[in-house]
mmCIF file of C-alpha atoms in Angstrom:
data_model
loop_
_atom_site.group_PDB
_atom_site.id
_atom_site.type_symbol
_atom_site.label_atom_id
_atom_site.label_comp_id
_atom_site.label_asym_id
_atom_site.label_seq_id
_atom_site.Cartn_x
_atom_site.Cartn_y
_atom_site.Cartn_z
ATOM 1 C CA ARG Q 1 70.764 -18.647 51.263
ATOM 2 C CA ARG Q 2 72.780 -19.129 48.318
ATOM 3 C CA LEU Q 3 73.625 -17.019 46.041
ATOM 4 C CA VAL Q 4 75.082 -18.209 41.887
ATOM 5 C CA ARG Q 5 75.968 -15.961 39.748
ATOM 6 C CA TYR Q 6 77.311 -17.045 36.175
ATOM 7 C CA ASP Q 7 79.326 -15.344 32.641
ATOM 8 C CA GLY Q 8 76.353 -14.778 30.062
ATOM 9 C CA ARG Q 9 77.596 -16.250 26.940
ATOM 10 C CA GLY Q 10 80.567 -14.042 25.326
ATOM 11 C CA GLN Q 11 81.066 -12.791 28.116
ATOM 12 C CA GLY Q 12 83.348 -12.964 31.727
ATOM 13 C CA LEU Q 13 84.822 -16.600 32.050
ATOM 14 C CA SER Q 14 81.960 -17.909 29.105
ATOM 15 C CA ASP Q 15 83.177 -19.322 25.723
ATOM 16 C CA ARG Q 16 84.677 -16.255 24.467
ATOM 17 C CA ASP Q 17 84.536 -17.591 20.420
ATOM 18 C CA VAL Q 18 80.449 -18.548 20.497
ATOM 19 C CA THR Q 19 78.431 -17.360 17.407
ATOM 20 C CA GLU Q 20 75.157 -17.953 18.890
ATOM 21 C CA TYR Q 21 73.639 -15.823 21.022
ATOM 22 C CA SER Q 22 69.901 -16.531 19.802
ATOM 23 C CA LEU Q 23 67.294 -16.627 23.291
ATOM 24 C CA ASP Q 24 67.137 -20.843 23.100
ATOM 25 C CA THR Q 25 70.724 -20.992 23.687
ATOM 26 C CA TRP Q 26 70.860 -18.189 26.136
ATOM 27 C CA LEU Q 27 67.767 -20.344 27.832
ATOM 28 C CA LEU Q 28 70.178 -23.179 27.199
ATOM 29 C CA ASP Q 29 73.098 -21.827 29.663
ATOM 30 C CA LEU Q 30 70.628 -21.146 32.003
ATOM 31 C CA GLU Q 31 68.869 -24.692 32.113
ATOM 32 C CA ALA Q 32 72.949 -25.998 31.728
ATOM 33 C CA ALA Q 33 73.867 -23.984 34.918
ATOM 34 C CA VAL Q 34 70.499 -24.434 37.137
ATOM 35 C CA ASP Q 35 71.289 -28.427 36.374
ATOM 36 C CA HIS Q 36 74.824 -28.577 36.955
ATOM 37 C CA LEU Q 37 73.845 -27.112 40.609
ATOM 38 C CA ASP Q 38 71.286 -29.406 40.738
ATOM 39 C CA LEU Q 39 68.513 -26.193 42.310
ATOM 40 C CA GLU Q 40 65.395 -27.290 42.982
ATOM 41 C CA ARG Q 41 63.294 -24.564 43.858
ATOM 42 C CA PHE Q 42 64.751 -20.620 43.686
ATOM 43 C CA ALA Q 43 64.766 -16.806 43.424
ATOM 44 C CA LEU Q 44 66.093 -15.632 39.780
ATOM 45 C CA PHE Q 45 67.178 -12.243 39.364
ATOM 46 C CA ALA Q 46 67.578 -10.747 35.769
ATOM 47 C CA PRO Q 47 69.212 -7.935 34.217
ATOM 48 C CA LEU Q 48 68.734 -6.038 31.280
ATOM 49 C CA HIS Q 49 69.088 -8.171 28.747
ATOM 50 C CA SER Q 50 68.531 -11.709 30.798
ATOM 51 C CA GLY Q 51 65.362 -10.678 31.455
ATOM 52 C CA PRO Q 52 63.413 -12.028 28.371
ATOM 53 C CA VAL Q 53 65.389 -15.384 29.314
ATOM 54 C CA ALA Q 54 64.454 -15.430 32.816
ATOM 55 C CA ILE Q 55 61.379 -14.757 31.682
ATOM 56 C CA ALA Q 56 60.367 -17.733 29.327
ATOM 57 C CA TYR Q 57 62.478 -19.917 32.123
ATOM 58 C CA SER Q 58 60.110 -19.034 34.399
ATOM 59 C CA ALA Q 59 57.245 -19.889 32.406
ATOM 60 C CA ARG Q 60 58.539 -23.601 31.465
ATOM 61 C CA HIS Q 61 59.781 -24.285 34.403
ATOM 62 C CA PRO Q 62 57.724 -22.938 37.221
ATOM 63 C CA GLU Q 63 58.298 -26.046 39.647
ATOM 64 C CA ARG Q 64 61.487 -24.474 40.208
ATOM 65 C CA VAL Q 65 61.144 -20.573 40.255
ATOM 66 C CA SER Q 66 59.707 -19.652 43.327
ATOM 67 C CA HIS Q 67 60.147 -15.516 42.871
ATOM 68 C CA LEU Q 68 61.364 -13.671 39.921
ATOM 69 C CA ILE Q 69 62.888 -10.015 39.534
ATOM 70 C CA LEU Q 70 63.293 -8.199 37.104
ATOM 71 C CA TRP Q 71 65.502 -5.097 36.436
ATOM 72 C CA PHE Q 72 65.322 -1.949 33.476
ATOM 73 C CA CYS Q 73 64.171 -5.775 31.670
ATOM 74 C CA TYR Q 74 61.468 -5.721 28.549
ATOM 75 C CA ALA Q 75 59.904 -8.744 27.001
ATOM 76 C CA ARG Q 76 60.254 -7.720 23.451
ATOM 77 C CA GLY Q 77 63.506 -6.850 22.251
ATOM 78 C CA SER Q 78 61.815 -4.379 19.650
ATOM 79 C CA ASP Q 79 60.886 -2.243 22.748
ATOM 80 C CA TYR Q 80 64.396 -1.862 24.251
ATOM 81 C CA LEU Q 81 66.319 -1.091 21.137
ATOM 82 C CA ARG Q 82 63.515 1.418 19.636
ATOM 83 C CA SER Q 83 64.927 3.698 21.780
ATOM 84 C CA PRO Q 84 67.417 6.984 20.176
ATOM 85 C CA GLN Q 85 69.698 6.369 22.967
ATOM 86 C CA LEU Q 86 70.171 3.058 22.348
ATOM 87 C CA GLN Q 87 70.415 3.484 18.833
ATOM 88 C CA THR Q 88 73.533 6.297 19.274
ATOM 89 C CA LEU Q 89 75.022 3.242 21.776
ATOM 90 C CA ARG Q 90 75.065 0.713 19.531
ATOM 91 C CA THR Q 91 76.867 2.388 16.891
ATOM 92 C CA LEU Q 92 79.569 3.697 19.261
ATOM 93 C CA ILE Q 93 80.689 0.087 19.894
ATOM 94 C CA ALA Q 94 82.580 -0.516 16.846
ATOM 95 C CA GLN Q 95 83.339 3.207 17.167
ATOM 96 C CA ASP Q 96 84.701 3.797 20.700
ATOM 97 C CA TRP Q 97 84.502 1.159 22.672
ATOM 98 C CA GLU Q 98 85.630 2.951 25.554
ATOM 99 C CA LEU Q 99 83.802 5.788 25.353
ATOM 100 C CA TYR Q 100 80.442 3.130 24.418
ATOM 101 C CA THR Q 101 81.055 1.150 28.312
ATOM 102 C CA GLU Q 102 81.847 4.511 30.509
ATOM 103 C CA THR Q 103 78.254 5.933 28.822
ATOM 104 C CA VAL Q 104 76.258 2.846 29.701
ATOM 105 C CA ALA Q 105 78.241 2.482 32.780
ATOM 106 C CA HIS Q 106 77.277 6.358 33.964
ATOM 107 C CA ALA Q 107 73.829 5.298 32.005
ATOM 108 C CA VAL Q 108 73.160 2.531 34.533
ATOM 109 C CA LEU Q 109 75.207 3.689 37.952
ATOM 110 C CA GLY Q 110 74.279 7.473 37.248
ATOM 111 C CA TRP Q 111 75.715 10.254 35.797
ATOM 112 C CA THR Q 112 76.698 11.452 39.158
ATOM 113 C CA ALA Q 113 78.655 8.037 40.114
ATOM 114 C CA GLY Q 114 81.864 8.578 39.242
ATOM 115 C CA GLU Q 115 84.466 5.893 40.595
ATOM 116 C CA PRO Q 116 81.903 3.320 40.502
ATOM 117 C CA ALA Q 117 80.585 3.761 37.134
ATOM 118 C CA ARG Q 118 84.612 4.134 36.309
ATOM 119 C CA ARG Q 119 84.895 0.613 37.974
ATOM 120 C CA PHE Q 120 81.948 -0.855 36.933
ATOM 121 C CA ALA Q 121 82.978 0.140 32.643
ATOM 122 C CA THR Q 122 86.186 -0.830 33.268
ATOM 123 C CA LEU Q 123 84.343 -4.118 34.575
ATOM 124 C CA MET Q 124 82.742 -4.494 31.053
ATOM 125 C CA ARG Q 125 86.097 -3.819 28.641
ATOM 126 C CA ASP Q 126 87.213 -6.558 30.727
ATOM 127 C CA SER Q 127 84.479 -9.098 30.378
ATOM 128 C CA ALA Q 128 83.008 -8.967 26.501
ATOM 129 C CA THR Q 129 84.494 -7.485 23.518
ATOM 130 C CA PRO Q 130 83.263 -5.025 21.305
ATOM 131 C CA GLU Q 131 82.183 -7.847 19.059
ATOM 132 C CA ALA Q 132 80.726 -10.310 21.295
ATOM 133 C CA ALA Q 133 78.630 -6.385 22.746
ATOM 134 C CA GLN Q 134 77.628 -5.888 19.086
ATOM 135 C CA ALA Q 135 76.416 -9.674 18.223
ATOM 136 C CA THR Q 136 74.103 -9.130 21.981
ATOM 137 C CA PHE Q 137 72.627 -6.284 20.530
ATOM 138 C CA GLY Q 138 71.947 -8.130 16.886
ATOM 139 C CA ALA Q 139 70.306 -11.347 18.986
ATOM 140 C CA THR Q 140 68.102 -9.344 21.680
ATOM 141 C CA VAL Q 141 66.394 -7.444 18.776
ATOM 142 C CA GLU Q 142 65.207 -10.453 18.465
ATOM 143 C CA PHE Q 143 63.541 -11.347 21.584
ATOM 144 C CA ASP Q 144 59.850 -11.906 22.044
ATOM 145 C CA VAL Q 145 58.153 -13.677 24.893
ATOM 146 C CA ALA Q 146 55.607 -10.984 25.234
ATOM 147 C CA ALA Q 147 52.842 -13.939 24.691
ATOM 148 C CA LEU Q 148 54.781 -16.265 27.729
ATOM 149 C CA LEU Q 149 54.761 -13.216 30.032
ATOM 150 C CA PRO Q 150 50.716 -14.759 31.346
ATOM 151 C CA GLN Q 151 52.583 -18.300 31.815
ATOM 152 C CA VAL Q 152 54.666 -16.600 34.692
ATOM 153 C CA GLN Q 153 53.078 -18.357 37.968
ATOM 154 C CA CYS Q 154 55.714 -17.235 40.856
ATOM 155 C CA PRO Q 155 55.760 -13.725 42.518
ATOM 156 C CA THR Q 156 56.978 -11.172 39.868
ATOM 157 C CA LEU Q 157 58.666 -8.198 41.380
ATOM 158 C CA VAL Q 158 59.458 -5.654 38.467
ATOM 159 C CA LEU Q 159 62.167 -2.473 39.311
ATOM 160 C CA HIS Q 160 62.735 0.022 37.234
ATOM 161 C CA ARG Q 161 64.158 4.126 37.721
ATOM 162 C CA ARG Q 162 62.547 6.530 36.094
ATOM 163 C CA GLN Q 163 65.987 8.196 35.065
ATOM 164 C CA TYR Q 164 67.400 5.334 32.987
ATOM 165 C CA PRO Q 165 67.375 6.959 29.653
ATOM 166 C CA MET Q 166 67.815 3.514 27.136
ATOM 167 C CA LEU Q 167 64.139 2.331 28.474
ATOM 168 C CA GLY Q 168 61.207 3.661 29.709
ATOM 169 C CA VAL Q 169 58.601 3.127 32.287
ATOM 170 C CA ASP Q 170 56.037 2.221 30.259
ATOM 171 C CA ILE Q 171 57.820 -0.671 29.050
ATOM 172 C CA ALA Q 172 58.481 -1.663 32.801
ATOM 173 C CA SER Q 173 54.719 -1.005 33.443
ATOM 174 C CA ARG Q 174 53.813 -2.849 30.366
ATOM 175 C CA LEU Q 175 55.574 -5.416 31.449
ATOM 176 C CA ALA Q 176 54.408 -5.514 34.789
ATOM 177 C CA SER Q 177 50.848 -5.934 33.910
ATOM 178 C CA ARG Q 178 51.249 -8.749 31.897
ATOM 179 C CA ILE Q 179 52.613 -11.090 34.395
ATOM 180 C CA PRO Q 180 49.340 -12.154 36.985
#
């Protein structure tokens, strides 16, 4: 097997001075990575905000995606960002970046995660700026790939954790039920 991981726009080793965070630009980034690596057919794993991107890619390129794995994903950004916890976190980005990353890390990994959560929070701070996080939030609220779900043809696994406070299991269930 070959594992390929790339940093999303404005994060990690990707260009930091981007201004466009639309679904189409995220999709172009994925297409560029796949084309550059000359991947013919592959399994696609998508966590969180990359879920709509992977869904759109899978619907547009059914010949390339053998399997789709969605982890804590949504089809509509408005479904994800409507939670009170996420609204609170969104305001926290500009006020206290360190507290924001620590809170997100513990929410994702579990409140008892301790040192792994602290390392994940540090990774988030090293990988992105508060401005990039705010731009991502602003763009993802516009993501809507619900109409593409019936077009996903590959075997798909939707993963979710009931204790995840920022995305209800109902959203994951709805997502899974719309993919044939």
